[in-house]
Amino acid sequence: MDKSYTSTSETDIYQSWENSGAFTPQIDKTKTPFSIILPLPNANDPMHMGHAVFTVQDIMIRYHRMLGDPTLWLPGGDHAGIETQFVFEKKLQKDGKSRFDFDRQTLFDLIWDFVEKNRTLNQFQMKKLGFSMDWTRYHYSLEPAIVKNVLATFKKLYNDGLIYREEKIVNYCTFCGTAFSNLEVVHKNVDSHLWYIKYGPLSVATTRPETMLGDTAVAVNSKDKRYQHLIGKTITLPLVNKEIPVIGEDSIDMEFGTGAVKVTPSHSPEDYDMAKKHNLEFIRIFDYDGKSNQNVPKNYRGLFPAQVRQMVIEDLTSAGLLEKTEAYSHEVGHCYRCGRPIEPITAPQWYVKIAPLAKAAIDAAKNGDVKFFPSRFKKTYLDWMSNIRDWNISRQIVWGPRIPAWYCLDCNPNIKLNFLDKNKNPISAFYRDIKDKYPFEEIKNGLQSMVAPVDSEFFIDEVSECSKCHSHSLLQETDTFDTWFLSGQWPLSTLGFNTADPSKSSEDFHYFYPTSVMDTMWDILFFWVARMIMFGLYLTKEVPFKLVHLHARCVDAKGQKMSKSKGNVVDPLSMTEKYGTDALRMALVYGIAPASDFVISEDKIRAQRNFVNKIWNASRFVLMIIERFQEQNPKLEISTTINSSKLNTDDKSILESLNKIIKSTDTDINRHHFGQASENLYQFFWHDFCDVYIEKAKDRGEEVVPVLLTVLINSLKLLHPFIPFVTESVYQIIRQKANLDEPQLITASWPKEIKF
RNA sequence: GAAUCUGUAGCUCAGUUGGUUAGAGCGCAUCAUUGACAUUGAUGAGGUCAGAGGUUCAAGUCCUCUCAGAUUCACCA
C-alpha cells in the first residue's frame, strides 16, 4: 500500500460500483424498498456546495442498501424555466441581441441547444461526489413522456373545474416580460415619499403618484366624519379631469395620511379588491412592456412609471395641487430574478384553484402521512398552506411547455398578437386589424407572444379546425407553465405514473411510490415540496414521500448565502480535487445540525482529509502487522473469527466500544443526526481504535489479528456511507488478504452486534 | 405586522428524552517522535453555556421576560 491515501482511484471505484449494478435496485415484493428522488438540479447549471450537501441523501441510500433494502436514488435534471431563459437572455445581451429578435420557436430551439451542451455536466459532477444514483432511471424534465404527463394533469385539473383563466392583478416584471406567483416576489424596504395630492374637496396621500392617471375612485372609511358627506358623490380627478366616485370602505385606516386613498384598480392589489367589491372601472395605464398607454392623457404616453411620476409631480406642483411631500419608507415588491420593481398589472392568466388541493395536503401533514424533519417545519408548512391563494401557473416566457389551450383567431379577433413578419419586422397588433394583411402561416411561424382577452374561448385539445366557425386559424396559448407546475409532479413523472390512465402506471411506480424521504433545503419548501404533496395527493391519493427532510444550508465564512451574483461560491469539485471527495463529504456532515446554516471552510475539509488518511494508514499498519506475523508463522490463519477465551481486557474494551458505535450509528442515522453519527465514528476510529487499541497491539502477538480485522472491517462498513471511496479501496485490499466473501463494500452487509 | 431560528472555548460549531468534572475540529502552549501516519502522538491553557427570573432533587437542555443577531411569510395607501 502507498504511504498515504490518494484519491486518484475514485473514478475507477465509481465505475466499478456502477458496472456491478449496485446502484440499480431489484424489485423484490417481499422486501420494503427505500427510495429517494433527487431534488432535480438545473440541468445546465454546474454543481455548487448546496448540491454537495446531497451527501446526506447518499448516506441514507448507502445505509439502506447495506441493510439489504431494495434501494433507489433517482437522479434527474430540470430545464428550470425562467432561470434558464434568464441566463440565456443575458448571453444574448452580450451578443447584442434580445429575445425580441426571435420568434418563439427559434428562441426555444436556441435555448434547447444551449442547455443540451451543459446537460451532462452535472451528471459527471454528481458522480465525482460519489453519489450512488441509479443512472439507468435518470430523467430530464423536458422528456416527451414527462411533458405529456404534465399536460394530462393540466387537463385533469381542467376537467375537475380546478383550472380557470381570469384577469386579475398579477405580479408582473416588465423587464422579464412575465407574471410571477406571489412566492417569486421579493419584498424590499424602499425609502420613498408620501405625496399629498389635492383631489377636489379632499386630499389623498400616496406612494405612487404616477398611477393617479388610472384612478377610478377615492376611498374613505365610511365611519370617517370628515368625509361622510362625500361618500356617493363624485370628485374631479386632477390632470385627467374626470369625475370619479368617493366610496366608503371599512378597511381604510383613518389615521394614515389624510384618511382618503386614491383607488387604482389596475395597478394595486388592494385597490383591485376594492374595485371588484364596489364595481369600479378598471383602467390599465401601463402596458406589459412597462410603458404608459393610450389610457392616459397624450403628453404622458409611452413613458416608464418613473418618468410619469416625475411629470405628474411637476404638473401637480405647478397647478398648486401638491400639498406636501413626506419621507416614507415602505415595502415594495421586486422581481426575484432581475431585481427590478414589480409592476402590479391586471392581466389574463391561468390559475389553479388551490383550496381543495391544499386541504388534502394540510390533512396529510396533520395526520402524519407526511412528516417533517426537523419537526418545526410542519408548523411553517401548515401556516403557509392555510393562507395559500390560487396559483398563477402561467408565465410569459418561451422556455417550457406551453399551456395546452388553443384559440380560434376568427372567433376571438381581439387577440393581441406579437410576431415577426416574413422580413423579421416586429408586428404588434390585434388580429382583427391585420387578418387580411398577413397570412395565418406567417403569423404562426413568426409568433412571439399573444394576449387573449379573458373572455376568449379556447379548446383544451389540439384541433385543426374550429368546431364553431370551421376556421383553421388556431393558435396555441403562448403562455408556458410555471416551472414548479412541472417539477411539482416530479416524483410521479419519474416513477412512471400515468395521469391519463393510472392503471397503466409502471411497476416502478407501484413499488417505490410513495418514496421514503424527500431531502431538500427549506427555501423551496413552498415552491416545490408543498406542490409535490398537493399534486401527489390529488393524482394518487397518496403523499409522494413519507418524510420531508430539510438539510443544512451551506454559507460562506461571513454567514452569507452562497450565490453566483455575490461571487462567494466555493466550488465543491475543486475541493474534491485538492483533498479528495471523502474529505469534502465528511466535512459537509461532520458536526452539523439539521436545517441550520453552516460554514464550509477549507480548514475543515483539510481536517477531514487527515482523517481519511488516518483510515488509510491504520489499515496499512494492520496489514503490515499481519504480514509480519505471517512471516513468523506461515500457517497463520487470517480470519475474523473471534475466540472469546483468548481475549484480553483491551480486546474486550474495543469490542464493547465497537458494539456501542454500531448501535449509536444505527440510531443516529435513523433519526437523521448525521453530524452526530460522523462525529462519533471519527472519535471511535481515531481515538479508541488507532490511538489506544492499535498502540497497545504493537506489543502483542498474533492473537490480536481477529480483533484487529473485525474492528477494522466493521469500521469501514460503518464509515462507508460517509466516506465511500477510501473505505471501498481499503476494503478491496483487505478482502484479498483475508479472503472475505462480500465482493464490494457498497453492497456488503451492515454491521451487527459482535458476540464475544 | 406575523412566525421561526440563533446566542456554548480565540474561530467554526456539536451537545439525543433535563442526570456525574460541558465536547470536537481548527488555532495556541509545552514535550515526544530514526519503522503505520509530521496528513503523527502525549499533555495542557482556554467557557459564571447572552442576561434576569422561574419549575425541579437536578437546567446548556423545560417555562417567562429582556437584550443582540438571522431568516421566512405578509396586498396596506
mmCIF file of C-alpha atoms in Angstrom, chain A residues 85-314:
data_model
loop_
_atom_site.group_PDB
_atom_site.id
_atom_site.type_symbol
_atom_site.label_atom_id
_atom_site.label_comp_id
_atom_site.label_asym_id
_atom_site.label_seq_id
_atom_site.Cartn_x
_atom_site.Cartn_y
_atom_site.Cartn_z
ATOM 1 C CA GLN A 85 -34.243 31.694 -20.022
ATOM 2 C CA PHE A 86 -32.890 34.493 -17.875
ATOM 3 C CA VAL A 87 -29.343 33.140 -18.135
ATOM 4 C CA PHE A 88 -29.756 32.678 -21.856
ATOM 5 C CA GLU A 89 -31.060 36.196 -22.344
ATOM 6 C CA LYS A 90 -28.009 37.534 -20.566
ATOM 7 C CA LYS A 91 -25.915 35.629 -23.052
ATOM 8 C CA LEU A 92 -27.956 37.106 -25.895
ATOM 9 C CA GLN A 93 -27.427 40.533 -24.432
ATOM 10 C CA LYS A 94 -23.663 40.063 -24.625
ATOM 11 C CA ASP A 95 -24.072 39.338 -28.322
ATOM 12 C CA GLY A 96 -26.101 42.497 -28.679
ATOM 13 C CA LYS A 97 -29.375 40.685 -29.109
ATOM 14 C CA SER A 98 -32.569 40.146 -27.176
ATOM 15 C CA ARG A 99 -35.489 37.770 -27.043
ATOM 16 C CA PHE A 100 -37.451 40.133 -29.260
ATOM 17 C CA ASP A 101 -35.170 39.310 -32.191
ATOM 18 C CA PHE A 102 -36.557 35.790 -32.465
ATOM 19 C CA ASP A 103 -39.835 34.070 -32.952
ATOM 20 C CA ARG A 104 -40.662 31.801 -30.061
ATOM 21 C CA GLN A 105 -39.846 28.526 -31.783
ATOM 22 C CA THR A 106 -36.410 29.729 -32.809
ATOM 23 C CA LEU A 107 -35.754 31.072 -29.343
ATOM 24 C CA PHE A 108 -36.891 27.805 -27.808
ATOM 25 C CA ASP A 109 -34.575 25.844 -30.096
ATOM 26 C CA LEU A 110 -31.652 28.088 -29.238
ATOM 27 C CA ILE A 111 -32.186 27.594 -25.516
ATOM 28 C CA TRP A 112 -32.619 23.872 -26.058
ATOM 29 C CA ASP A 113 -29.204 23.644 -27.726
ATOM 30 C CA PHE A 114 -27.690 25.823 -25.042
ATOM 31 C CA VAL A 115 -28.974 23.501 -22.324
ATOM 32 C CA GLU A 116 -28.030 20.335 -24.179
ATOM 33 C CA LYS A 117 -24.413 21.414 -24.242
ATOM 34 C CA ASN A 118 -24.202 21.517 -20.464
ATOM 35 C CA ARG A 119 -26.805 18.999 -19.561
ATOM 36 C CA THR A 120 -24.454 16.143 -18.759
ATOM 37 C CA LEU A 121 -22.024 18.326 -16.868
ATOM 38 C CA ASN A 122 -23.655 17.989 -13.510
ATOM 39 C CA GLN A 123 -24.212 14.292 -14.013
ATOM 40 C CA PHE A 124 -20.466 13.970 -14.225
ATOM 41 C CA GLN A 125 -20.123 16.116 -11.134
ATOM 42 C CA MET A 126 -22.569 14.070 -9.111
ATOM 43 C CA LYS A 127 -20.541 11.015 -9.962
ATOM 44 C CA LYS A 128 -17.424 12.792 -8.798
ATOM 45 C CA LEU A 129 -19.106 13.303 -5.439
ATOM 46 C CA GLY A 130 -19.685 9.596 -5.201
ATOM 47 C CA PHE A 131 -23.473 9.804 -5.292
ATOM 48 C CA SER A 132 -24.766 6.279 -5.711
ATOM 49 C CA MET A 133 -27.626 7.097 -8.031
ATOM 50 C CA ASP A 134 -29.382 4.813 -10.414
ATOM 51 C CA TRP A 135 -28.394 6.394 -13.709
ATOM 52 C CA THR A 136 -30.494 3.908 -15.638
ATOM 53 C CA ARG A 137 -33.507 5.762 -14.226
ATOM 54 C CA TYR A 138 -32.276 9.291 -14.899
ATOM 55 C CA HIS A 139 -34.907 11.725 -16.167
ATOM 56 C CA TYR A 140 -34.881 15.162 -17.706
ATOM 57 C CA SER A 141 -37.855 17.401 -17.158
ATOM 58 C CA LEU A 142 -38.477 18.102 -20.851
ATOM 59 C CA GLU A 143 -38.551 14.466 -21.907
ATOM 60 C CA PRO A 144 -41.616 13.913 -24.099
ATOM 61 C CA ALA A 145 -43.148 11.355 -21.756
ATOM 62 C CA ILE A 146 -42.819 13.644 -18.777
ATOM 63 C CA VAL A 147 -44.236 16.644 -20.585
ATOM 64 C CA LYS A 148 -47.097 14.527 -21.850
ATOM 65 C CA ASN A 149 -47.958 13.531 -18.335
ATOM 66 C CA VAL A 150 -47.824 17.100 -17.106
ATOM 67 C CA LEU A 151 -50.209 18.190 -19.831
ATOM 68 C CA ALA A 152 -52.507 15.349 -18.871
ATOM 69 C CA THR A 153 -52.508 16.653 -15.315
ATOM 70 C CA PHE A 154 -53.489 20.084 -16.567
ATOM 71 C CA LYS A 155 -56.331 18.532 -18.493
ATOM 72 C CA LYS A 156 -57.488 16.568 -15.489
ATOM 73 C CA LEU A 157 -57.429 19.686 -13.340
ATOM 74 C CA TYR A 158 -59.385 21.481 -16.027
ATOM 75 C CA ASN A 159 -61.979 18.749 -16.246
ATOM 76 C CA ASP A 160 -62.308 18.787 -12.485
ATOM 77 C CA GLY A 161 -63.022 22.509 -12.620
ATOM 78 C CA LEU A 162 -59.787 23.423 -10.899
ATOM 79 C CA ILE A 163 -58.295 25.465 -13.727
ATOM 80 C CA TYR A 164 -59.604 28.860 -14.636
ATOM 81 C CA ARG A 165 -58.481 31.836 -16.633
ATOM 82 C CA GLU A 166 -59.053 35.257 -15.163
ATOM 83 C CA GLU A 167 -57.860 38.805 -15.470
ATOM 84 C CA LYS A 168 -56.657 39.624 -12.001
ATOM 85 C CA ILE A 169 -53.951 41.815 -10.752
ATOM 86 C CA VAL A 170 -50.660 39.984 -11.077
ATOM 87 C CA ASN A 171 -47.048 40.498 -10.133
ATOM 88 C CA TYR A 172 -45.594 41.498 -13.447
ATOM 89 C CA CYS A 173 -41.979 42.156 -14.236
ATOM 90 C CA THR A 174 -41.891 44.320 -17.326
ATOM 91 C CA PHE A 175 -38.207 43.617 -17.832
ATOM 92 C CA CYS A 176 -38.506 39.833 -17.700
ATOM 93 C CA GLY A 177 -41.780 40.138 -19.556
ATOM 94 C CA THR A 178 -43.697 37.734 -17.396
ATOM 95 C CA ALA A 179 -46.004 37.442 -14.451
ATOM 96 C CA PHE A 180 -44.867 35.737 -11.268
ATOM 97 C CA SER A 181 -46.533 33.969 -8.416
ATOM 98 C CA ASN A 182 -46.543 35.630 -5.009
ATOM 99 C CA LEU A 183 -43.663 33.442 -3.934
ATOM 100 C CA GLU A 184 -41.424 34.854 -6.603
ATOM 101 C CA VAL A 185 -41.788 38.408 -5.393
ATOM 102 C CA VAL A 186 -39.152 39.705 -3.016
ATOM 103 C CA HIS A 187 -40.265 42.457 -0.697
ATOM 104 C CA LYS A 188 -37.653 45.085 -0.094
ATOM 105 C CA ASN A 189 -37.815 48.132 2.073
ATOM 106 C CA VAL A 190 -37.548 51.235 -0.038
ATOM 107 C CA ASP A 191 -37.018 54.809 1.113
ATOM 108 C CA SER A 192 -39.534 56.842 -0.774
ATOM 109 C CA HIS A 193 -42.031 59.598 -0.219
ATOM 110 C CA LEU A 194 -45.634 60.048 0.609
ATOM 111 C CA TRP A 195 -47.154 62.639 -1.654
ATOM 112 C CA TYR A 196 -50.252 64.549 -0.545
ATOM 113 C CA ILE A 197 -52.339 65.491 -3.546
ATOM 114 C CA LYS A 198 -55.403 67.648 -3.638
ATOM 115 C CA TYR A 199 -58.353 65.870 -5.207
ATOM 116 C CA GLY A 200 -61.087 68.480 -5.253
ATOM 117 C CA PRO A 201 -62.566 68.867 -1.770
ATOM 118 C CA LEU A 202 -60.181 66.383 -0.144
ATOM 119 C CA SER A 203 -56.573 65.261 -0.264
ATOM 120 C CA VAL A 204 -55.098 61.833 -0.740
ATOM 121 C CA ALA A 205 -51.710 60.523 0.348
ATOM 122 C CA THR A 206 -49.928 58.162 -1.996
ATOM 123 C CA THR A 207 -46.584 56.494 -2.622
ATOM 124 C CA ARG A 208 -47.276 56.149 -6.311
ATOM 125 C CA PRO A 209 -48.470 59.468 -7.751
ATOM 126 C CA GLU A 210 -47.982 58.229 -11.324
ATOM 127 C CA THR A 211 -50.822 55.759 -11.034
ATOM 128 C CA MET A 212 -53.304 58.565 -10.384
ATOM 129 C CA LEU A 213 -53.853 58.696 -14.129
ATOM 130 C CA GLY A 214 -55.619 55.387 -13.733
ATOM 131 C CA ASP A 215 -57.629 56.233 -10.639
ATOM 132 C CA THR A 216 -61.278 55.341 -10.757
ATOM 133 C CA ALA A 217 -62.327 56.238 -7.207
ATOM 134 C CA VAL A 218 -61.294 57.667 -3.873
ATOM 135 C CA ALA A 219 -61.918 55.560 -0.810
ATOM 136 C CA VAL A 220 -62.546 56.785 2.718
ATOM 137 C CA ASN A 221 -63.593 54.990 5.856
ATOM 138 C CA SER A 222 -67.364 55.018 5.967
ATOM 139 C CA LYS A 223 -67.213 55.966 9.648
ATOM 140 C CA ASP A 224 -64.944 58.921 8.985
ATOM 141 C CA LYS A 225 -66.883 62.055 9.953
ATOM 142 C CA ARG A 226 -64.623 64.272 7.867
ATOM 143 C CA TYR A 227 -65.645 62.649 4.637
ATOM 144 C CA GLN A 228 -69.021 61.072 5.247
ATOM 145 C CA HIS A 229 -70.834 63.749 3.315
ATOM 146 C CA LEU A 230 -68.775 62.973 0.216
ATOM 147 C CA ILE A 231 -69.465 59.257 0.018
ATOM 148 C CA GLY A 232 -71.550 58.527 -3.047
ATOM 149 C CA LYS A 233 -70.677 61.838 -4.638
ATOM 150 C CA THR A 234 -68.051 62.360 -7.294
ATOM 151 C CA ILE A 235 -64.950 64.489 -7.397
ATOM 152 C CA THR A 236 -62.758 65.601 -10.252
ATOM 153 C CA LEU A 237 -59.534 63.711 -10.822
ATOM 154 C CA PRO A 238 -56.788 66.268 -11.408
ATOM 155 C CA LEU A 239 -54.706 66.217 -14.600
ATOM 156 C CA VAL A 240 -57.176 63.810 -16.158
ATOM 157 C CA ASN A 241 -60.211 65.977 -15.439
ATOM 158 C CA LYS A 242 -62.574 63.157 -14.992
ATOM 159 C CA GLU A 243 -65.320 62.542 -12.443
ATOM 160 C CA ILE A 244 -64.641 59.645 -10.081
ATOM 161 C CA PRO A 245 -66.758 58.461 -7.165
ATOM 162 C CA VAL A 246 -65.950 58.596 -3.465
ATOM 163 C CA ILE A 247 -66.611 55.235 -1.861
ATOM 164 C CA GLY A 248 -66.927 54.156 1.752
ATOM 165 C CA GLU A 249 -64.630 51.280 2.672
ATOM 166 C CA ASP A 250 -64.129 49.949 6.200
ATOM 167 C CA SER A 251 -60.587 48.785 5.597
ATOM 168 C CA ILE A 252 -59.326 52.352 5.250
ATOM 169 C CA ASP A 253 -57.206 53.481 8.175
ATOM 170 C CA MET A 254 -58.476 56.905 9.265
ATOM 171 C CA GLU A 255 -55.197 57.675 10.995
ATOM 172 C CA PHE A 256 -52.945 57.114 7.992
ATOM 173 C CA GLY A 257 -52.187 60.016 5.681
ATOM 174 C CA THR A 258 -55.319 62.010 5.144
ATOM 175 C CA GLY A 259 -57.644 59.070 5.658
ATOM 176 C CA ALA A 260 -58.502 59.199 1.970
ATOM 177 C CA VAL A 261 -56.980 56.804 -0.521
ATOM 178 C CA LYS A 262 -56.796 57.057 -4.281
ATOM 179 C CA VAL A 263 -58.004 53.854 -5.914
ATOM 180 C CA THR A 264 -56.147 52.487 -8.947
ATOM 181 C CA PRO A 265 -57.769 49.118 -9.575
ATOM 182 C CA SER A 266 -55.459 48.048 -12.378
ATOM 183 C CA HIS A 267 -52.177 48.713 -10.616
ATOM 184 C CA SER A 268 -52.619 47.927 -6.948
ATOM 185 C CA PRO A 269 -53.687 44.639 -5.415
ATOM 186 C CA GLU A 270 -55.657 46.285 -2.598
ATOM 187 C CA ASP A 271 -57.368 48.654 -4.977
ATOM 188 C CA TYR A 272 -58.165 45.761 -7.261
ATOM 189 C CA ASP A 273 -60.066 44.037 -4.469
ATOM 190 C CA MET A 274 -61.870 47.242 -3.606
ATOM 191 C CA ALA A 275 -62.829 47.791 -7.196
ATOM 192 C CA LYS A 276 -64.249 44.292 -7.509
ATOM 193 C CA LYS A 277 -66.309 44.875 -4.386
ATOM 194 C CA HIS A 278 -67.598 48.302 -5.452
ATOM 195 C CA ASN A 279 -67.873 47.593 -9.144
ATOM 196 C CA LEU A 280 -65.424 50.277 -10.147
ATOM 197 C CA GLU A 281 -63.978 50.867 -13.554
ATOM 198 C CA PHE A 282 -60.604 49.273 -14.360
ATOM 199 C CA ILE A 283 -58.191 51.405 -16.314
ATOM 200 C CA ARG A 284 -54.841 49.860 -17.073
ATOM 201 C CA ILE A 285 -52.416 52.685 -17.790
ATOM 202 C CA PHE A 286 -49.158 50.703 -18.029
ATOM 203 C CA ASP A 287 -48.672 48.072 -20.654
ATOM 204 C CA TYR A 288 -46.774 44.807 -20.409
ATOM 205 C CA ASP A 289 -43.722 46.499 -21.851
ATOM 206 C CA GLY A 290 -43.713 48.784 -18.824
ATOM 207 C CA LYS A 291 -44.754 51.930 -20.656
ATOM 208 C CA SER A 292 -47.832 54.067 -20.265
ATOM 209 C CA ASN A 293 -50.505 53.516 -22.893
ATOM 210 C CA GLN A 294 -53.470 55.092 -24.666
ATOM 211 C CA ASN A 295 -55.453 55.336 -21.446
ATOM 212 C CA VAL A 296 -53.551 58.337 -20.161
ATOM 213 C CA PRO A 297 -53.620 61.908 -21.487
ATOM 214 C CA LYS A 298 -51.488 62.323 -24.588
ATOM 215 C CA ASN A 299 -48.471 64.013 -23.058
ATOM 216 C CA TYR A 300 -47.933 61.152 -20.590
ATOM 217 C CA ARG A 301 -47.969 58.337 -23.102
ATOM 218 C CA GLY A 302 -45.161 55.917 -23.913
ATOM 219 C CA LEU A 303 -43.228 56.530 -20.715
ATOM 220 C CA PHE A 304 -41.954 54.372 -17.908
ATOM 221 C CA PRO A 305 -43.512 54.771 -14.443
ATOM 222 C CA ALA A 306 -40.574 56.717 -13.049
ATOM 223 C CA GLN A 307 -40.829 59.222 -15.891
ATOM 224 C CA VAL A 308 -44.560 59.565 -15.480
ATOM 225 C CA ARG A 309 -44.075 60.110 -11.763
ATOM 226 C CA GLN A 310 -41.662 62.935 -12.428
ATOM 227 C CA MET A 311 -44.065 64.627 -14.820
ATOM 228 C CA VAL A 312 -47.105 64.146 -12.626
ATOM 229 C CA ILE A 313 -45.326 65.662 -9.643
ATOM 230 C CA GLU A 314 -44.162 68.612 -11.699
#
